[in-house]
mmCIF file with all atom_site columns, C-alpha atoms in Angstrom:
data_model
loop_
_atom_site.group_PDB
_atom_site.id
_atom_site.type_symbol
_atom_site.label_atom_id
_atom_site.label_alt_id
_atom_site.label_comp_id
_atom_site.label_asym_id
_atom_site.label_entity_id
_atom_site.label_seq_id
_atom_site.pdbx_PDB_ins_code
_atom_site.Cartn_x
_atom_site.Cartn_y
_atom_site.Cartn_z
_atom_site.occupancy
_atom_site.B_iso_or_equiv
_atom_site.pdbx_formal_charge
_atom_site.auth_seq_id
_atom_site.auth_comp_id
_atom_site.auth_asym_id
_atom_site.auth_atom_id
_atom_site.pdbx_PDB_model_num
ATOM 1   C CA . MET A 1 1   ? 72.358  -96.204  -15.350 1.00 0.00 ? 14  MET A CA 1
ATOM 2   C CA . VAL A 1 2   ? 76.235  -95.435  -15.866 1.00 0.00 ? 15  VAL A CA 1
ATOM 3   C CA . VAL A 1 3   ? 79.211  -94.858  -13.858 1.00 0.00 ? 16  VAL A CA 1
ATOM 4   C CA . LEU A 1 4   ? 81.959  -92.525  -14.694 1.00 0.00 ? 17  LEU A CA 1
ATOM 5   C CA . ASP A 1 5   ? 85.403  -92.452  -13.730 1.00 0.00 ? 18  ASP A CA 1
ATOM 6   C CA . THR A 1 6   ? 88.603  -91.127  -14.950 1.00 0.00 ? 19  THR A CA 1
ATOM 7   C CA . GLN A 1 7   ? 92.419  -92.763  -14.850 1.00 0.00 ? 20  GLN A CA 1
ATOM 8   C CA . SER A 1 8   ? 95.691  -90.867  -15.370 1.00 0.00 ? 21  SER A CA 1
ATOM 9   C CA . ILE A 1 9   ? 98.200  -92.544  -17.632 1.00 0.00 ? 22  ILE A CA 1
ATOM 10  C CA . ARG A 1 10  ? 101.821 -91.969  -18.570 1.00 0.00 ? 23  ARG A CA 1
ATOM 11  C CA . ALA A 1 11  ? 102.466 -90.721  -21.797 1.00 0.00 ? 24  ALA A CA 1
ATOM 12  C CA . ALA A 1 12  ? 105.205 -92.409  -24.227 1.00 0.00 ? 25  ALA A CA 1
ATOM 13  C CA . ALA A 1 13  ? 108.280 -89.868  -25.024 1.00 0.00 ? 26  ALA A CA 1
ATOM 14  C CA . ALA A 1 14  ? 106.976 -89.476  -28.955 1.00 0.00 ? 27  ALA A CA 1
ATOM 15  C CA . VAL A 1 15  ? 103.513 -87.869  -27.608 1.00 0.00 ? 28  VAL A CA 1
ATOM 16  C CA . PRO A 1 16  ? 103.222 -84.103  -28.237 1.00 0.00 ? 29  PRO A CA 1
ATOM 17  C CA . SER A 1 17  ? 103.784 -82.020  -25.242 1.00 0.00 ? 30  SER A CA 1
ATOM 18  C CA . THR A 1 18  ? 100.620 -79.837  -26.291 1.00 0.00 ? 31  THR A CA 1
ATOM 19  C CA . THR A 1 19  ? 98.153  -82.778  -25.722 1.00 0.00 ? 32  THR A CA 1
ATOM 20  C CA . THR A 1 20  ? 99.525  -83.930  -22.342 1.00 0.00 ? 33  THR A CA 1
ATOM 21  C CA . GLY A 1 21  ? 99.868  -82.559  -18.721 1.00 0.00 ? 34  GLY A CA 1
ATOM 22  C CA . ASN A 1 22  ? 100.999 -83.402  -15.406 1.00 0.00 ? 35  ASN A CA 1
ATOM 23  C CA . ASP A 1 23  ? 98.483  -84.534  -12.895 1.00 0.00 ? 36  ASP A CA 1
ATOM 24  C CA . ALA A 1 24  ? 99.752  -83.545  -9.627  1.00 0.00 ? 37  ALA A CA 1
ATOM 25  C CA . GLY A 1 25  ? 97.796  -85.530  -7.421  1.00 0.00 ? 38  GLY A CA 1
ATOM 26  C CA . LYS A 1 26  ? 98.759  -88.923  -8.788  1.00 0.00 ? 39  LYS A CA 1
ATOM 27  C CA . ARG A 1 27  ? 102.574 -87.723  -9.997  1.00 0.00 ? 40  ARG A CA 1
ATOM 28  C CA . VAL A 1 28  ? 101.448 -88.609  -13.573 1.00 0.00 ? 41  VAL A CA 1
ATOM 29  C CA . THR A 1 29  ? 102.690 -86.663  -16.626 1.00 0.00 ? 42  THR A CA 1
ATOM 30  C CA . GLY A 1 30  ? 100.463 -87.554  -19.552 1.00 0.00 ? 43  GLY A CA 1
ATOM 31  C CA . ARG A 1 31  ? 96.821  -88.133  -20.401 1.00 0.00 ? 44  ARG A CA 1
ATOM 32  C CA . LYS A 1 32  ? 93.459  -88.551  -18.452 1.00 0.00 ? 45  LYS A CA 1
ATOM 33  C CA . ARG A 1 33  ? 91.085  -91.100  -19.927 1.00 0.00 ? 46  ARG A CA 1
ATOM 34  C CA . GLY A 1 34  ? 87.819  -90.564  -18.955 1.00 0.00 ? 47  GLY A CA 1
ATOM 35  C CA . LEU A 1 35  ? 85.110  -93.680  -19.295 1.00 0.00 ? 48  LEU A CA 1
ATOM 36  C CA . THR A 1 36  ? 81.371  -93.908  -18.797 1.00 0.00 ? 49  THR A CA 1
ATOM 37  C CA . VAL A 1 37  ? 80.354  -97.610  -18.671 1.00 0.00 ? 50  VAL A CA 1
ATOM 38  C CA . ASP A 1 38  ? 77.136  -99.453  -18.082 1.00 0.00 ? 51  ASP A CA 1
ATOM 39  C CA . VAL A 1 39  ? 76.171  -101.628 -15.306 1.00 0.00 ? 52  VAL A CA 1
ATOM 40  C CA . LEU A 1 40  ? 77.529  -104.493 -16.945 1.00 0.00 ? 53  LEU A CA 1
ATOM 41  C CA . GLY A 1 41  ? 81.008  -102.666 -17.908 1.00 0.00 ? 54  GLY A CA 1
ATOM 42  C CA . LEU A 1 42  ? 80.516  -102.099 -21.492 1.00 0.00 ? 55  LEU A CA 1
ATOM 43  C CA . VAL A 1 43  ? 81.996  -98.884  -22.375 1.00 0.00 ? 56  VAL A CA 1
ATOM 44  C CA . VAL A 1 44  ? 79.639  -96.371  -23.737 1.00 0.00 ? 57  VAL A CA 1
ATOM 45  C CA . ALA A 1 45  ? 81.918  -93.580  -24.149 1.00 0.00 ? 58  ALA A CA 1
ATOM 46  C CA . VAL A 1 46  ? 85.269  -92.539  -23.823 1.00 0.00 ? 59  VAL A CA 1
ATOM 47  C CA . VAL A 1 47  ? 87.243  -88.987  -23.632 1.00 0.00 ? 60  VAL A CA 1
ATOM 48  C CA . VAL A 1 48  ? 91.298  -88.672  -23.425 1.00 0.00 ? 61  VAL A CA 1
ATOM 49  C CA . MET A 1 49  ? 92.578  -85.339  -22.689 1.00 0.00 ? 62  MET A CA 1
ATOM 50  C CA . ALA A 1 50  ? 95.707  -83.867  -20.917 1.00 0.00 ? 63  ALA A CA 1
ATOM 51  C CA . ALA A 1 51  ? 96.468  -85.271  -17.430 1.00 0.00 ? 64  ALA A CA 1
ATOM 52  C CA . SER A 1 52  ? 96.001  -81.486  -16.025 1.00 0.00 ? 65  SER A CA 1
ATOM 53  C CA . ALA A 1 53  ? 92.355  -81.238  -17.000 1.00 0.00 ? 66  ALA A CA 1
ATOM 54  C CA . HIS A 1 54  ? 90.386  -81.522  -13.928 1.00 0.00 ? 67  HIS A CA 1
ATOM 55  C CA . GLU A 1 55  ? 87.732  -84.323  -13.553 1.00 0.00 ? 68  GLU A CA 1
ATOM 56  C CA . ASN A 1 56  ? 84.919  -81.911  -13.879 1.00 0.00 ? 69  ASN A CA 1
ATOM 57  C CA . THR A 1 57  ? 85.910  -81.032  -17.378 1.00 0.00 ? 70  THR A CA 1
ATOM 58  C CA . ALA A 1 58  ? 86.240  -84.992  -18.522 1.00 0.00 ? 71  ALA A CA 1
ATOM 59  C CA . GLY A 1 59  ? 83.024  -85.150  -16.689 1.00 0.00 ? 72  GLY A CA 1
ATOM 60  C CA . ILE A 1 60  ? 81.146  -82.663  -18.853 1.00 0.00 ? 73  ILE A CA 1
ATOM 61  C CA . ALA A 1 61  ? 82.410  -84.193  -21.800 1.00 0.00 ? 74  ALA A CA 1
ATOM 62  C CA . LEU A 1 62  ? 81.619  -87.665  -20.737 1.00 0.00 ? 75  LEU A CA 1
ATOM 63  C CA . LEU A 1 63  ? 77.965  -86.653  -20.057 1.00 0.00 ? 76  LEU A CA 1
ATOM 64  C CA . ASP A 1 64  ? 77.404  -84.691  -23.324 1.00 0.00 ? 77  ASP A CA 1
ATOM 65  C CA . ARG A 1 65  ? 78.805  -87.723  -25.314 1.00 0.00 ? 78  ARG A CA 1
ATOM 66  C CA . VAL A 1 66  ? 76.092  -89.811  -23.367 1.00 0.00 ? 79  VAL A CA 1
ATOM 67  C CA . ALA A 1 67  ? 73.345  -87.570  -24.038 1.00 0.00 ? 80  ALA A CA 1
ATOM 68  C CA . ALA A 1 68  ? 73.861  -87.408  -27.423 1.00 0.00 ? 81  ALA A CA 1
ATOM 69  C CA . GLN A 1 69  ? 73.958  -91.063  -27.845 1.00 0.00 ? 82  GLN A CA 1
ATOM 70  C CA . SER A 1 70  ? 71.426  -92.579  -25.501 1.00 0.00 ? 83  SER A CA 1
ATOM 71  C CA . ASP A 1 71  ? 67.959  -90.687  -24.416 1.00 0.00 ? 84  ASP A CA 1
ATOM 72  C CA . THR A 1 72  ? 67.525  -93.962  -22.284 1.00 0.00 ? 85  THR A CA 1
ATOM 73  C CA . VAL A 1 73  ? 70.447  -92.770  -19.506 1.00 0.00 ? 86  VAL A CA 1
ATOM 74  C CA . GLN A 1 74  ? 68.772  -91.336  -16.779 1.00 0.00 ? 87  GLN A CA 1
ATOM 75  C CA . THR A 1 75  ? 71.320  -91.800  -13.810 1.00 0.00 ? 88  THR A CA 1
ATOM 76  C CA . ALA A 1 76  ? 74.896  -91.551  -13.342 1.00 0.00 ? 89  ALA A CA 1
ATOM 77  C CA . LEU A 1 77  ? 77.169  -92.368  -10.545 1.00 0.00 ? 90  LEU A CA 1
ATOM 78  C CA . VAL A 1 78  ? 80.591  -90.489  -10.050 1.00 0.00 ? 91  VAL A CA 1
ATOM 79  C CA . ASP A 1 79  ? 83.236  -90.524  -7.120  1.00 0.00 ? 92  ASP A CA 1
ATOM 80  C CA . GLN A 1 80  ? 83.944  -87.517  -4.671  1.00 0.00 ? 93  GLN A CA 1
ATOM 81  C CA . GLY A 1 81  ? 86.613  -86.373  -7.537  1.00 0.00 ? 94  GLY A CA 1
ATOM 82  C CA . PHE A 1 82  ? 83.809  -84.773  -9.217  1.00 0.00 ? 95  PHE A CA 1
ATOM 83  C CA . LYS A 1 83  ? 82.232  -81.650  -8.115  1.00 0.00 ? 96  LYS A CA 1
ATOM 84  C CA . SER A 1 84  ? 78.407  -79.916  -8.442  1.00 0.00 ? 97  SER A CA 1
ATOM 85  C CA . THR A 1 85  ? 79.738  -78.656  -11.881 1.00 0.00 ? 98  THR A CA 1
ATOM 86  C CA . VAL A 1 86  ? 79.159  -82.079  -13.053 1.00 0.00 ? 99  VAL A CA 1
ATOM 87  C CA . VAL A 1 87  ? 75.732  -82.514  -11.295 1.00 0.00 ? 100 VAL A CA 1
ATOM 88  C CA . ASP A 1 88  ? 74.414  -79.308  -12.643 1.00 0.00 ? 101 ASP A CA 1
ATOM 89  C CA . HIS A 1 89  ? 75.579  -80.035  -15.907 1.00 0.00 ? 102 HIS A CA 1
ATOM 90  C CA . GLY A 1 90  ? 74.080  -83.387  -15.854 1.00 0.00 ? 103 GLY A CA 1
ATOM 91  C CA . ALA A 1 91  ? 70.494  -81.707  -14.885 1.00 0.00 ? 104 ALA A CA 1
ATOM 92  C CA . SER A 1 92  ? 70.739  -79.672  -17.929 1.00 0.00 ? 105 SER A CA 1
ATOM 93  C CA . VAL A 1 93  ? 71.448  -82.466  -20.177 1.00 0.00 ? 106 VAL A CA 1
ATOM 94  C CA . GLY A 1 94  ? 68.770  -84.643  -18.804 1.00 0.00 ? 107 GLY A CA 1
ATOM 95  C CA . ILE A 1 95  ? 70.938  -87.001  -16.778 1.00 0.00 ? 108 ILE A CA 1
ATOM 96  C CA . GLY A 1 96  ? 71.044  -87.520  -12.914 1.00 0.00 ? 109 GLY A CA 1
ATOM 97  C CA . VAL A 1 97  ? 74.319  -87.923  -11.129 1.00 0.00 ? 110 VAL A CA 1
ATOM 98  C CA . ASP A 1 98  ? 74.765  -88.834  -7.955  1.00 0.00 ? 111 ASP A CA 1
ATOM 99  C CA . ILE A 1 99  ? 77.995  -89.055  -6.055  1.00 0.00 ? 112 ILE A CA 1
ATOM 100 C CA . VAL A 1 100 ? 78.723  -91.652  -4.266  1.00 0.00 ? 113 VAL A CA 1
ATOM 101 C CA . GLN A 1 101 ? 80.327  -91.141  -0.554  1.00 0.00 ? 114 GLN A CA 1
ATOM 102 C CA . ARG A 1 102 ? 82.487  -93.034  1.233   1.00 0.00 ? 115 ARG A CA 1
ATOM 103 C CA . ASN A 1 103 ? 81.741  -94.320  4.654   1.00 0.00 ? 116 ASN A CA 1
ATOM 104 C CA . PRO A 1 104 ? 84.163  -92.386  6.889   1.00 0.00 ? 117 PRO A CA 1
ATOM 105 C CA . ALA A 1 105 ? 84.699  -95.137  9.146   1.00 0.00 ? 118 ALA A CA 1
ATOM 106 C CA . GLU A 1 106 ? 86.332  -97.265  6.618   1.00 0.00 ? 119 GLU A CA 1
ATOM 107 C CA . LYS A 1 107 ? 89.996  -97.249  6.306   1.00 0.00 ? 120 LYS A CA 1
ATOM 108 C CA . GLY A 1 108 ? 91.973  -97.985  3.563   1.00 0.00 ? 121 GLY A CA 1
ATOM 109 C CA . PHE A 1 109 ? 90.622  -99.288  0.103   1.00 0.00 ? 122 PHE A CA 1
ATOM 110 C CA . VAL A 1 110 ? 86.764  -100.199 -0.103  1.00 0.00 ? 123 VAL A CA 1
ATOM 111 C CA . PRO A 1 111 ? 85.085  -100.530 -3.061  1.00 0.00 ? 124 PRO A CA 1
ATOM 112 C CA . GLN A 1 112 ? 81.899  -98.916  -3.336  1.00 0.00 ? 125 GLN A CA 1
ATOM 113 C CA . PRO A 1 113 ? 78.709  -100.913 -4.500  1.00 0.00 ? 126 PRO A CA 1
ATOM 114 C CA . THR A 1 114 ? 77.773  -100.297 -8.197  1.00 0.00 ? 127 THR A CA 1
ATOM 115 C CA . ARG A 1 115 ? 80.671  -97.947  -8.996  1.00 0.00 ? 128 ARG A CA 1
ATOM 116 C CA . TRP A 1 116 ? 83.286  -100.751 -8.939  1.00 0.00 ? 129 TRP A CA 1
ATOM 117 C CA . VAL A 1 117 ? 82.142  -101.720 -12.584 1.00 0.00 ? 130 VAL A CA 1
ATOM 118 C CA . VAL A 1 118 ? 84.171  -99.048  -13.933 1.00 0.00 ? 131 VAL A CA 1
ATOM 119 C CA . GLU A 1 119 ? 87.295  -100.034 -11.966 1.00 0.00 ? 132 GLU A CA 1
ATOM 120 C CA . GLN A 1 120 ? 86.821  -103.467 -13.300 1.00 0.00 ? 133 GLN A CA 1
ATOM 121 C CA . THR A 1 121 ? 86.582  -102.358 -16.771 1.00 0.00 ? 134 THR A CA 1
ATOM 122 C CA . TYR A 1 122 ? 89.891  -100.188 -16.445 1.00 0.00 ? 135 TYR A CA 1
ATOM 123 C CA . GLY A 1 123 ? 91.629  -103.324 -15.282 1.00 0.00 ? 136 GLY A CA 1
ATOM 124 C CA . THR A 1 124 ? 90.273  -105.168 -17.827 1.00 0.00 ? 137 THR A CA 1
ATOM 125 C CA . LEU A 1 125 ? 91.708  -102.541 -20.843 1.00 0.00 ? 138 LEU A CA 1
ATOM 126 C CA . VAL A 1 126 ? 94.897  -102.460 -19.143 1.00 0.00 ? 139 VAL A CA 1
ATOM 127 C CA . LEU A 1 127 ? 94.987  -106.032 -19.935 1.00 0.00 ? 140 LEU A CA 1
ATOM 128 C CA . HIS A 1 128 ? 95.740  -105.111 -23.645 1.00 0.00 ? 141 HIS A CA 1
ATOM 129 C CA . ARG A 1 129 ? 99.378  -103.791 -23.833 1.00 0.00 ? 142 ARG A CA 1
ATOM 130 C CA . ARG A 1 130 ? 98.886  -100.308 -26.020 1.00 0.00 ? 143 ARG A CA 1
ATOM 131 C CA . LEU A 1 131 ? 96.410  -99.133  -23.465 1.00 0.00 ? 144 LEU A CA 1
ATOM 132 C CA . VAL A 1 132 ? 98.991  -99.235  -20.269 1.00 0.00 ? 145 VAL A CA 1
ATOM 133 C CA . ARG A 1 133 ? 100.829 -96.385  -21.433 1.00 0.00 ? 146 ARG A CA 1
ATOM 134 C CA . ASP A 1 134 ? 99.350  -93.843  -24.410 1.00 0.00 ? 147 ASP A CA 1
ATOM 135 C CA . TYR A 1 135 ? 101.616 -93.768  -27.558 1.00 0.00 ? 148 TYR A CA 1
ATOM 136 C CA . GLU A 1 136 ? 99.443  -92.238  -29.706 1.00 0.00 ? 149 GLU A CA 1
ATOM 137 C CA . HIS A 1 137 ? 99.715  -88.895  -31.102 1.00 0.00 ? 150 HIS A CA 1
ATOM 138 C CA . ARG A 1 138 ? 96.049  -87.730  -31.098 1.00 0.00 ? 151 ARG A CA 1
ATOM 139 C CA . PRO A 1 139 ? 93.801  -87.874  -28.240 1.00 0.00 ? 152 PRO A CA 1
ATOM 140 C CA . THR A 1 140 ? 91.300  -89.352  -30.719 1.00 0.00 ? 153 THR A CA 1
ATOM 141 C CA . SER A 1 141 ? 93.143  -91.922  -31.540 1.00 0.00 ? 154 SER A CA 1
ATOM 142 C CA . SER A 1 142 ? 93.705  -92.732  -28.181 1.00 0.00 ? 155 SER A CA 1
ATOM 143 C CA . GLU A 1 143 ? 89.796  -93.331  -27.789 1.00 0.00 ? 156 GLU A CA 1
ATOM 144 C CA . SER A 1 144 ? 89.529  -95.235  -30.627 1.00 0.00 ? 157 SER A CA 1
ATOM 145 C CA . ARG A 1 145 ? 92.074  -97.726  -28.946 1.00 0.00 ? 158 ARG A CA 1
ATOM 146 C CA . VAL A 1 146 ? 89.966  -98.130  -26.091 1.00 0.00 ? 159 VAL A CA 1
ATOM 147 C CA . TYR A 1 147 ? 86.882  -98.810  -28.506 1.00 0.00 ? 160 TYR A CA 1
ATOM 148 C CA . ARG A 1 148 ? 88.921  -101.538 -30.055 1.00 0.00 ? 161 ARG A CA 1
ATOM 149 C CA . ALA A 1 149 ? 89.941  -103.165 -26.989 1.00 0.00 ? 162 ALA A CA 1
ATOM 150 C CA . MET A 1 150 ? 86.695  -103.148 -25.485 1.00 0.00 ? 163 MET A CA 1
ATOM 151 C CA . SER A 1 151 ? 85.265  -104.731 -28.890 1.00 0.00 ? 164 SER A CA 1
ATOM 152 C CA . ASP A 1 152 ? 87.934  -107.716 -28.447 1.00 0.00 ? 165 ASP A CA 1
ATOM 153 C CA . VAL A 1 153 ? 87.070  -108.172 -24.874 1.00 0.00 ? 166 VAL A CA 1
ATOM 154 C CA . THR A 1 154 ? 83.310  -108.186 -25.640 1.00 0.00 ? 167 THR A CA 1
ATOM 155 C CA . THR A 1 155 ? 83.593  -110.574 -28.646 1.00 0.00 ? 168 THR A CA 1
ATOM 156 C CA . ARG A 1 156 ? 85.774  -112.887 -26.303 1.00 0.00 ? 169 ARG A CA 1
ATOM 157 C CA . GLN A 1 157 ? 82.691  -112.789 -23.557 1.00 0.00 ? 170 GLN A CA 1
ATOM 158 C CA . LEU A 1 158 ? 80.147  -113.656 -26.401 1.00 0.00 ? 171 LEU A CA 1
ATOM 159 C CA . THR A 1 159 ? 82.269  -116.526 -28.061 1.00 0.00 ? 172 THR A CA 1
ATOM 160 C CA . HIS A 1 160 ? 83.289  -117.910 -24.453 1.00 0.00 ? 173 HIS A CA 1
ATOM 161 C CA . THR A 1 161 ? 87.269  -117.639 -25.452 1.00 0.00 ? 174 THR A CA 1
ATOM 162 C CA . SER A 1 162 ? 90.089  -116.792 -23.466 1.00 0.00 ? 175 SER A CA 1
ATOM 163 C CA . SER A 1 163 ? 92.756  -114.323 -24.431 1.00 0.00 ? 176 SER A CA 1
ATOM 164 C CA . MET A 1 164 ? 96.100  -115.148 -24.723 1.00 0.00 ? 177 MET A CA 1
ATOM 165 C CA . SER A 1 165 ? 98.039  -113.975 -21.929 1.00 0.00 ? 178 SER A CA 1
ATOM 166 C CA . TRP A 1 166 ? 101.734 -112.210 -22.286 1.00 0.00 ? 179 TRP A CA 1
ATOM 167 C CA . ARG A 1 167 ? 102.979 -115.179 -19.600 1.00 0.00 ? 180 ARG A CA 1
ATOM 168 C CA . ASP A 1 168 ? 101.740 -117.505 -22.608 1.00 0.00 ? 181 ASP A CA 1
ATOM 169 C CA . THR A 1 169 ? 104.290 -116.646 -25.351 1.00 0.00 ? 182 THR A CA 1
#
């Protein structure tokens, strides 16, 4: 099982405007970073595109990458921002996509079970200064920054060491 989600991030002034866009819903001018993580929070696939791109575009690209990398993934969980297009595309590549519905009786922010792991991964990745804002000229370079940060996180988890905080300097 994997979990998909997107995050809009601001782009630095030097980033070419041809690779950025405006996410009107979140009022962010920059890029949209799509992540696929497993149930442990380890990154399986990353897609970076203009922030103006719809979540369905990111979801389809993520499902294609997951299907190309692994034939053992059978289920993907997504939030309500993804529509039936992603569900249909998931069925065509052999991955069942489940849209996690929010309970309408709950008010405010309530973490959804199992889907929360992708939000934790975003929080962990943002601890790397280079990922707070998108400074890269090419989206593929931005994707590689995410993989590099995740390898750092995994290495620190395996060696049981803590990372230096910016507060420690």
